[in-house]
Amino acid sequence: LAIGAVGKEKDSLFLNKDLIRELEIKEDYLDQELDLKRAEVARREKEYQPKSQKLAPAGKKVIIVDDGVATGATMIAAIRQLRLSKPDEVIVATPVISSSALEKVRQEADRVIKLKVPKLFFSVSQFFEEFPQVSDEEVKRVLTRAE
């Protein structure tokens, strides 16, 4: 259950304040988790992004692709982080998205392209026969091929 998500910059932060209140999550716990997640974002950026190839989305049409969007938290944080780079347009593309997430993501993105908005949505994995985690090594392999 995602109560929020964060990118590299503080302005990317998305928190589901209603859920945080409902679950009675303490502020000191939340601050500690945000620090851990920001450190993980920095690690992944260093690990994945080639030093020779800095992404430059300014003035471009950018598509964020996700295999599915359940709560929308991660997607919203990604959109907010990307917007700091001043792209012309931010498009979200996903095969499946929950109706509640679609509502939230539409407020952040310029366009949302989706195949399914099912009435019953429990998790993204329910729409796939196989849904393995992607390792750091797999991400690096795919990115290396794309260069």
mmCIF file of C-alpha atoms in Angstrom, residues 55-111:
data_model
loop_
_atom_site.group_PDB
_atom_site.id
_atom_site.type_symbol
_atom_site.label_atom_id
_atom_site.label_comp_id
_atom_site.label_asym_id
_atom_site.label_seq_id
_atom_site.Cartn_x
_atom_site.Cartn_y
_atom_site.Cartn_z
ATOM 1 C CA LEU A 55 18.718 13.263 -19.907
ATOM 2 C CA ALA A 56 17.537 16.611 -21.243
ATOM 3 C CA PRO A 57 13.707 16.674 -21.340
ATOM 4 C CA ALA A 58 13.443 20.492 -21.515
ATOM 5 C CA GLY A 59 11.294 21.543 -24.458
ATOM 6 C CA LYS A 60 10.466 17.953 -25.427
ATOM 7 C CA LYS A 61 7.419 15.752 -25.413
ATOM 8 C CA VAL A 62 8.099 13.075 -22.780
ATOM 9 C CA ILE A 63 6.301 9.765 -22.283
ATOM 10 C CA ILE A 64 6.434 8.028 -18.911
ATOM 11 C CA VAL A 65 5.643 4.326 -19.319
ATOM 12 C CA ASP A 66 4.580 2.071 -16.454
ATOM 13 C CA ASP A 67 3.365 -1.530 -16.494
ATOM 14 C CA GLY A 68 0.414 -0.493 -14.339
ATOM 15 C CA VAL A 69 -0.716 2.223 -11.967
ATOM 16 C CA ALA A 70 -2.458 1.222 -8.733
ATOM 17 C CA THR A 71 -2.444 4.191 -6.335
ATOM 18 C CA GLY A 72 -0.830 6.740 -8.652
ATOM 19 C CA ALA A 73 1.688 7.811 -6.000
ATOM 20 C CA THR A 74 4.829 6.759 -7.867
ATOM 21 C CA MET A 75 3.537 8.100 -11.178
ATOM 22 C CA ILE A 76 2.643 11.474 -9.668
ATOM 23 C CA ALA A 77 6.085 11.795 -8.062
ATOM 24 C CA ALA A 78 7.666 10.920 -11.430
ATOM 25 C CA ILE A 79 5.552 13.515 -13.238
ATOM 26 C CA ARG A 80 6.368 16.191 -10.661
ATOM 27 C CA GLN A 81 10.087 15.392 -10.849
ATOM 28 C CA LEU A 82 9.991 15.519 -14.645
ATOM 29 C CA ARG A 83 8.094 18.836 -14.693
ATOM 30 C CA LEU A 84 11.044 20.460 -12.904
ATOM 31 C CA SER A 85 13.007 19.900 -16.150
ATOM 32 C CA LYS A 86 10.453 21.932 -18.157
ATOM 33 C CA PRO A 87 9.275 19.470 -20.828
ATOM 34 C CA ASP A 88 6.704 20.737 -23.346
ATOM 35 C CA GLU A 89 4.328 17.870 -22.637
ATOM 36 C CA VAL A 90 4.140 14.966 -20.195
ATOM 37 C CA ILE A 91 2.276 11.882 -21.395
ATOM 38 C CA VAL A 92 1.613 8.832 -19.221
ATOM 39 C CA ALA A 93 1.231 5.454 -20.950
ATOM 40 C CA THR A 94 0.108 2.325 -19.126
ATOM 41 C CA PRO A 95 -1.834 -0.813 -19.970
ATOM 42 C CA VAL A 96 -3.865 -0.717 -16.741
ATOM 43 C CA ILE A 97 -4.732 1.942 -14.174
ATOM 44 C CA SER A 98 -7.187 2.071 -11.289
ATOM 45 C CA SER A 99 -10.017 4.585 -11.608
ATOM 46 C CA SER A 100 -8.893 6.457 -8.476
ATOM 47 C CA ALA A 101 -5.319 6.708 -9.785
ATOM 48 C CA LEU A 102 -6.554 7.833 -13.214
ATOM 49 C CA GLU A 103 -8.366 10.743 -11.590
ATOM 50 C CA LYS A 104 -5.214 11.851 -9.737
ATOM 51 C CA VAL A 105 -2.778 11.271 -12.617
ATOM 52 C CA ARG A 106 -4.964 13.239 -15.055
ATOM 53 C CA GLN A 107 -4.528 16.279 -12.796
ATOM 54 C CA GLU A 108 -0.729 16.047 -13.131
ATOM 55 C CA ALA A 109 -0.099 14.811 -16.705
ATOM 56 C CA ASP A 110 -1.006 16.459 -19.987
ATOM 57 C CA ARG A 111 -2.365 13.164 -21.333
#
